[in-house]
């Protein structure tokens, strides 16, 4: 099993079964909640003021629930009908839309005080058909330009995603900048393999005062498991294919030397045949 | 759940549909009322972003005629209450939203509007 975004388009991958599984998994809930709190922190909204936010790829509303708790009013868009159905059952306060973010938004200019998106952007990086409008750069451009106009000036959009390479980060940030956004990438726990999280922190306008780029959280992860299991599994598998055999000739010679030092009897002598591969006859 | 607050911010996003694409007109709607917490500060904050005539017309289409036709200069508590009711408590459950310009219909089923476009409509 590889990364979910490689297996099928989101509306198919998150079918009825996967939508239920995703929402009920306490581990997912924990990760999603942690990232949502961090995203709200990065949004840097004025304190004690209810804001009108857009949740991009709201899914079953795991992050919407937290927005409700924090007293914000929100609208969510997602492309997976099954996820939205689960969201309906969960009785959330936000408005839900079935929408493909790669087709752009229809919101009027200056509608939202901010936007968050948790674990979504990587889904935009695959082309589903050969039609020109489904190429990733085209979809990203459409997404960022319409998002930029839907946000108020000044405001922020914080988008957490799982890039597979630096090229992807480069592509996404360059398109966002072309669409008029300022800001860039914030990496939390950059030195931890497991807890590393990439947030795209985008600014709309600045109004004379430059917006300060927030800093990523340093250090290792704490008691929480801040990563998704399957992503770690996938990584393990991809590296295991290339791994060299540990028990090579050097290792055998070292072990034999050690046994001789310890006075073990019957250690075979070293020769040109030591640790040599058998012919592939068998 | 489409509330009037989001309806008032929603324009048609079909390719090339840039004029007269707001507001979307409701068709055969079924409405449900759900109480929400009254938050006067939020309503006040939202006011500059709302299009008053579009809001009044939309409210009429879903059967709420309590709002005055012209936007009053002064916002008293009573009016804020009415606004709150219209914006936050009226949920459109079934029906459709139709663009007046390109006639694209966004169907609403089970409270969720379908905003997906066909391939030739993507900008």
Short mmCIF file of N, CA and C in Angstrom, two decimals, chain B residues 16-123:
data_model
loop_
_atom_site.label_atom_id
_atom_site.label_comp_id
_atom_site.label_asym_id
_atom_site.label_seq_id
_atom_site.Cartn_x
_atom_site.Cartn_y
_atom_site.Cartn_z
N UNK B 16 -15.83 31.75 -17.74
CA UNK B 16 -16.34 32.85 -18.53
C UNK B 16 -17.59 33.52 -17.97
N UNK B 17 -18.11 32.99 -16.88
CA UNK B 17 -19.32 33.57 -16.30
C UNK B 17 -18.89 34.59 -15.25
N UNK B 18 -18.71 35.84 -15.69
CA UNK B 18 -18.14 36.82 -14.78
C UNK B 18 -19.07 37.99 -14.49
N UNK B 19 -20.08 38.19 -15.32
CA UNK B 19 -21.00 39.28 -15.05
C UNK B 19 -22.37 38.71 -14.68
N UNK B 20 -23.04 39.43 -13.79
CA UNK B 20 -24.37 39.03 -13.38
C UNK B 20 -24.39 37.59 -12.83
N UNK B 21 -23.26 37.16 -12.25
CA UNK B 21 -23.21 35.78 -11.75
C UNK B 21 -23.51 35.72 -10.25
N UNK B 22 -24.03 36.81 -9.71
CA UNK B 22 -24.37 36.88 -8.30
C UNK B 22 -25.63 37.72 -8.14
N UNK B 23 -26.56 37.41 -7.28
CA UNK B 23 -26.61 36.19 -6.46
C UNK B 23 -27.20 35.02 -7.23
N UNK B 24 -26.96 33.83 -6.71
CA UNK B 24 -27.58 32.64 -7.26
C UNK B 24 -29.03 32.60 -6.77
N UNK B 25 -29.92 32.19 -7.66
CA UNK B 25 -31.35 32.20 -7.31
C UNK B 25 -31.77 30.83 -6.81
N UNK B 26 -32.50 30.81 -5.71
CA UNK B 26 -32.98 29.55 -5.16
C UNK B 26 -34.14 29.00 -5.99
N UNK B 27 -34.20 27.67 -6.11
CA UNK B 27 -35.32 27.03 -6.80
C UNK B 27 -35.82 25.86 -5.97
N UNK B 28 -37.13 25.72 -5.90
CA UNK B 28 -37.82 24.63 -5.16
C UNK B 28 -37.10 24.28 -3.87
N UNK B 29 -37.00 25.25 -2.98
CA UNK B 29 -36.24 24.99 -1.76
C UNK B 29 -37.10 24.40 -0.65
N UNK B 30 -36.47 23.55 0.13
CA UNK B 30 -37.04 23.12 1.39
C UNK B 30 -36.16 23.68 2.49
N UNK B 31 -36.81 24.28 3.48
CA UNK B 31 -36.07 25.01 4.50
C UNK B 31 -36.23 24.32 5.84
N UNK B 32 -35.20 24.40 6.64
CA UNK B 32 -35.29 23.87 7.99
C UNK B 32 -34.73 24.94 8.93
N UNK B 33 -35.37 25.12 10.07
CA UNK B 33 -34.86 26.12 11.02
C UNK B 33 -34.08 25.42 12.13
N UNK B 34 -32.89 25.92 12.38
CA UNK B 34 -32.08 25.37 13.47
C UNK B 34 -31.57 26.52 14.29
N UNK B 35 -31.79 26.45 15.58
CA UNK B 35 -31.37 27.55 16.43
C UNK B 35 -29.85 27.62 16.51
N UNK B 36 -29.34 28.83 16.49
CA UNK B 36 -27.89 29.03 16.63
C UNK B 36 -27.66 30.10 17.69
N UNK B 37 -26.47 30.08 18.23
CA UNK B 37 -26.14 31.03 19.29
C UNK B 37 -26.02 32.44 18.71
N UNK B 38 -26.65 33.40 19.33
CA UNK B 38 -26.64 34.78 18.85
C UNK B 38 -25.32 35.46 19.20
N UNK B 39 -24.67 35.98 18.19
CA UNK B 39 -23.37 36.60 18.40
C UNK B 39 -23.33 37.95 17.70
N UNK B 40 -23.75 39.03 18.40
CA UNK B 40 -23.90 40.34 17.75
C UNK B 40 -22.60 40.86 17.14
N UNK B 41 -21.45 40.59 17.80
CA UNK B 41 -20.18 41.08 17.25
C UNK B 41 -19.89 40.49 15.89
N UNK B 42 -20.16 39.19 15.78
CA UNK B 42 -19.88 38.52 14.52
C UNK B 42 -20.75 39.09 13.41
N UNK B 43 -22.05 39.30 13.69
CA UNK B 43 -22.96 39.85 12.68
C UNK B 43 -22.46 41.23 12.26
N UNK B 44 -22.07 42.04 13.24
CA UNK B 44 -21.57 43.39 12.91
C UNK B 44 -20.34 43.31 12.02
N UNK B 45 -19.43 42.35 12.33
CA UNK B 45 -18.23 42.19 11.52
C UNK B 45 -18.55 41.77 10.09
N UNK B 46 -19.58 40.95 9.96
CA UNK B 46 -19.91 40.41 8.65
C UNK B 46 -20.61 41.43 7.76
N UNK B 47 -21.30 42.38 8.39
CA UNK B 47 -22.17 43.30 7.63
C UNK B 47 -21.52 43.96 6.42
N UNK B 48 -20.29 44.51 6.58
CA UNK B 48 -19.70 45.17 5.41
C UNK B 48 -19.47 44.22 4.23
N UNK B 49 -19.40 42.92 4.51
CA UNK B 49 -19.13 41.97 3.43
C UNK B 49 -20.41 41.52 2.72
N UNK B 50 -21.54 41.82 3.31
CA UNK B 50 -22.79 41.30 2.75
C UNK B 50 -23.39 42.28 1.74
N UNK B 51 -24.09 41.70 0.80
CA UNK B 51 -24.79 42.48 -0.21
C UNK B 51 -26.25 42.55 0.25
N UNK B 52 -26.70 43.73 0.67
CA UNK B 52 -27.98 43.83 1.37
C UNK B 52 -29.16 43.41 0.49
N UNK B 53 -29.24 43.95 -0.71
CA UNK B 53 -30.40 43.62 -1.57
C UNK B 53 -30.46 42.13 -1.86
N UNK B 54 -29.28 41.55 -2.13
CA UNK B 54 -29.24 40.11 -2.42
C UNK B 54 -29.74 39.33 -1.20
N UNK B 55 -29.36 39.80 -0.02
CA UNK B 55 -29.77 39.12 1.20
C UNK B 55 -31.28 39.20 1.39
N UNK B 56 -31.84 40.40 1.20
CA UNK B 56 -33.28 40.58 1.39
C UNK B 56 -34.05 39.70 0.40
N UNK B 57 -33.59 39.70 -0.86
CA UNK B 57 -34.27 38.89 -1.87
C UNK B 57 -34.18 37.40 -1.55
N UNK B 58 -32.98 36.97 -1.13
CA UNK B 58 -32.80 35.56 -0.81
C UNK B 58 -33.67 35.17 0.37
N UNK B 59 -33.74 36.07 1.36
CA UNK B 59 -34.56 35.79 2.53
C UNK B 59 -36.02 35.65 2.13
N UNK B 60 -36.45 36.51 1.19
CA UNK B 60 -37.83 36.43 0.70
C UNK B 60 -38.08 35.08 0.04
N UNK B 61 -37.10 34.64 -0.78
CA UNK B 61 -37.27 33.37 -1.49
C UNK B 61 -37.42 32.19 -0.55
N UNK B 62 -36.82 32.30 0.64
CA UNK B 62 -36.96 31.19 1.58
C UNK B 62 -38.00 31.50 2.65
N UNK B 63 -38.78 32.57 2.42
CA UNK B 63 -39.94 32.80 3.27
C UNK B 63 -39.69 33.61 4.52
N UNK B 64 -38.69 34.49 4.50
CA UNK B 64 -38.47 35.36 5.65
C UNK B 64 -38.53 36.81 5.15
N UNK B 65 -39.58 37.54 5.59
CA UNK B 65 -39.76 38.90 5.07
C UNK B 65 -39.53 39.95 6.15
N UNK B 66 -38.79 39.59 7.18
CA UNK B 66 -38.66 40.51 8.32
C UNK B 66 -37.64 41.61 8.08
N UNK B 67 -36.79 41.47 7.05
CA UNK B 67 -35.73 42.46 6.86
C UNK B 67 -36.24 43.66 6.06
N UNK B 68 -35.79 44.88 6.43
CA UNK B 68 -36.19 46.06 5.67
C UNK B 68 -35.51 46.08 4.30
N UNK B 69 -36.18 46.69 3.31
CA UNK B 69 -35.66 46.69 1.94
C UNK B 69 -34.35 47.45 1.81
N UNK B 70 -34.28 48.59 2.52
CA UNK B 70 -33.06 49.39 2.47
C UNK B 70 -32.22 49.07 3.70
N UNK B 71 -30.90 49.10 3.53
CA UNK B 71 -30.05 48.85 4.69
C UNK B 71 -30.09 50.06 5.62
N UNK B 72 -30.56 49.87 6.86
CA UNK B 72 -30.62 51.00 7.79
C UNK B 72 -29.21 51.42 8.21
N UNK B 73 -29.08 52.71 8.53
CA UNK B 73 -27.77 53.21 8.95
C UNK B 73 -27.42 52.73 10.35
N UNK B 74 -28.46 52.69 11.20
CA UNK B 74 -28.20 52.31 12.59
C UNK B 74 -28.59 50.85 12.80
N UNK B 75 -27.75 50.12 13.49
CA UNK B 75 -28.04 48.73 13.78
C UNK B 75 -28.46 48.61 15.24
N UNK B 76 -29.75 48.42 15.49
CA UNK B 76 -30.13 48.18 16.89
C UNK B 76 -30.24 46.68 17.13
N UNK B 77 -30.47 46.35 18.38
CA UNK B 77 -30.45 44.94 18.78
C UNK B 77 -31.52 44.12 18.06
N UNK B 78 -32.67 44.77 17.89
CA UNK B 78 -33.78 44.05 17.28
C UNK B 78 -33.42 43.62 15.85
N UNK B 79 -32.82 44.56 15.13
CA UNK B 79 -32.45 44.29 13.74
C UNK B 79 -31.36 43.23 13.68
N UNK B 80 -30.39 43.32 14.61
CA UNK B 80 -29.33 42.33 14.65
C UNK B 80 -29.91 40.94 14.88
N UNK B 81 -30.93 40.88 15.75
CA UNK B 81 -31.60 39.59 16.00
C UNK B 81 -32.22 39.05 14.72
N UNK B 82 -32.90 39.94 13.99
CA UNK B 82 -33.54 39.53 12.74
C UNK B 82 -32.48 39.04 11.74
N UNK B 83 -31.39 39.80 11.67
CA UNK B 83 -30.30 39.42 10.76
C UNK B 83 -29.74 38.07 11.14
N UNK B 84 -29.55 37.89 12.45
CA UNK B 84 -29.00 36.63 12.94
C UNK B 84 -29.90 35.48 12.51
N UNK B 85 -31.23 35.69 12.67
CA UNK B 85 -32.16 34.64 12.29
C UNK B 85 -32.04 34.33 10.81
N UNK B 86 -32.02 35.38 9.98
CA UNK B 86 -31.98 35.18 8.54
C UNK B 86 -30.66 34.54 8.10
N UNK B 87 -29.55 35.01 8.69
CA UNK B 87 -28.24 34.56 8.21
C UNK B 87 -27.86 33.18 8.72
N UNK B 88 -28.14 32.95 10.01
CA UNK B 88 -27.55 31.78 10.65
C UNK B 88 -28.53 30.64 10.93
N UNK B 89 -29.82 30.94 11.00
CA UNK B 89 -30.74 29.90 11.48
C UNK B 89 -31.57 29.25 10.38
N UNK B 90 -31.61 29.86 9.21
CA UNK B 90 -32.36 29.26 8.12
C UNK B 90 -31.42 28.37 7.32
N UNK B 91 -31.72 27.08 7.29
CA UNK B 91 -30.89 26.14 6.54
C UNK B 91 -31.67 25.64 5.33
N UNK B 92 -31.09 25.71 4.17
CA UNK B 92 -31.73 25.18 2.97
C UNK B 92 -31.30 23.72 2.83
N UNK B 93 -32.29 22.83 2.82
CA UNK B 93 -31.99 21.40 2.87
C UNK B 93 -32.04 20.77 1.47
N UNK B 94 -33.07 21.14 0.71
CA UNK B 94 -33.19 20.59 -0.65
C UNK B 94 -33.46 21.73 -1.62
N UNK B 95 -33.22 21.49 -2.90
CA UNK B 95 -33.50 22.48 -3.91
C UNK B 95 -32.33 22.69 -4.83
N UNK B 96 -32.20 23.91 -5.34
CA UNK B 96 -31.09 24.20 -6.24
C UNK B 96 -30.80 25.69 -6.20
N UNK B 97 -29.57 26.04 -6.57
CA UNK B 97 -29.21 27.44 -6.77
C UNK B 97 -28.85 27.60 -8.23
N UNK B 98 -29.47 28.58 -8.88
CA UNK B 98 -29.28 28.74 -10.32
C UNK B 98 -28.61 30.08 -10.60
N UNK B 99 -27.62 30.04 -11.48
CA UNK B 99 -26.95 31.27 -11.90
C UNK B 99 -27.84 31.97 -12.92
N UNK B 100 -28.06 33.28 -12.74
CA UNK B 100 -28.95 34.01 -13.65
C UNK B 100 -28.31 34.21 -15.02
N UNK B 101 -26.98 34.20 -15.05
CA UNK B 101 -26.28 34.49 -16.29
C UNK B 101 -26.15 33.26 -17.18
N UNK B 102 -25.52 32.18 -16.65
CA UNK B 102 -25.26 31.02 -17.50
C UNK B 102 -26.24 29.89 -17.25
N UNK B 103 -27.19 30.08 -16.37
CA UNK B 103 -28.24 29.09 -16.05
C UNK B 103 -27.68 27.80 -15.46
N UNK B 104 -26.44 27.82 -15.01
CA UNK B 104 -25.93 26.60 -14.37
C UNK B 104 -26.65 26.41 -13.03
N UNK B 105 -27.14 25.20 -12.80
CA UNK B 105 -27.84 24.93 -11.55
C UNK B 105 -26.95 24.12 -10.61
N UNK B 106 -26.80 24.62 -9.41
CA UNK B 106 -26.07 23.87 -8.39
C UNK B 106 -27.10 23.17 -7.50
N UNK B 107 -27.29 21.87 -7.67
CA UNK B 107 -28.33 21.20 -6.88
C UNK B 107 -27.94 21.07 -5.41
N UNK B 108 -28.91 21.23 -4.54
CA UNK B 108 -28.68 21.04 -3.10
C UNK B 108 -29.42 19.77 -2.70
N UNK B 109 -28.71 18.80 -2.19
CA UNK B 109 -29.41 17.62 -1.70
C UNK B 109 -28.87 17.27 -0.33
N UNK B 110 -29.79 16.98 0.56
CA UNK B 110 -29.43 16.62 1.92
C UNK B 110 -28.64 17.74 2.61
N UNK B 111 -28.88 18.96 2.17
CA UNK B 111 -28.21 20.09 2.81
C UNK B 111 -26.86 20.44 2.23
N UNK B 112 -26.37 19.63 1.28
CA UNK B 112 -25.05 19.90 0.71
C UNK B 112 -25.19 20.29 -0.76
N UNK B 113 -24.77 21.51 -1.10
CA UNK B 113 -24.81 21.91 -2.51
C UNK B 113 -23.68 21.26 -3.30
N UNK B 114 -24.01 20.85 -4.50
CA UNK B 114 -23.01 20.24 -5.36
C UNK B 114 -22.42 21.31 -6.26
N UNK B 115 -21.17 21.71 -5.97
CA UNK B 115 -20.54 22.81 -6.72
C UNK B 115 -19.62 22.30 -7.82
N UNK B 116 -19.66 21.00 -8.10
CA UNK B 116 -18.76 20.43 -9.11
C UNK B 116 -19.15 20.91 -10.50
N UNK B 117 -18.14 21.14 -11.33
CA UNK B 117 -18.38 21.60 -12.69
C UNK B 117 -18.02 20.49 -13.67
N UNK B 118 -18.65 20.54 -14.85
CA UNK B 118 -18.26 19.62 -15.92
C UNK B 118 -16.95 20.12 -16.54
N UNK B 119 -16.29 19.25 -17.27
CA UNK B 119 -14.95 19.56 -17.78
C UNK B 119 -14.92 20.86 -18.58
N UNK B 120 -15.96 21.06 -19.42
CA UNK B 120 -15.93 22.24 -20.30
C UNK B 120 -16.27 23.53 -19.55
N UNK B 121 -16.69 23.42 -18.29
CA UNK B 121 -17.05 24.62 -17.54
C UNK B 121 -15.93 25.13 -16.64
N UNK B 122 -14.82 24.36 -16.59
CA UNK B 122 -13.74 24.73 -15.69
C UNK B 122 -12.92 25.86 -16.27
N UNK B 123 -12.70 26.89 -15.48
CA UNK B 123 -11.97 28.05 -15.95
C UNK B 123 -10.48 27.85 -15.94
#
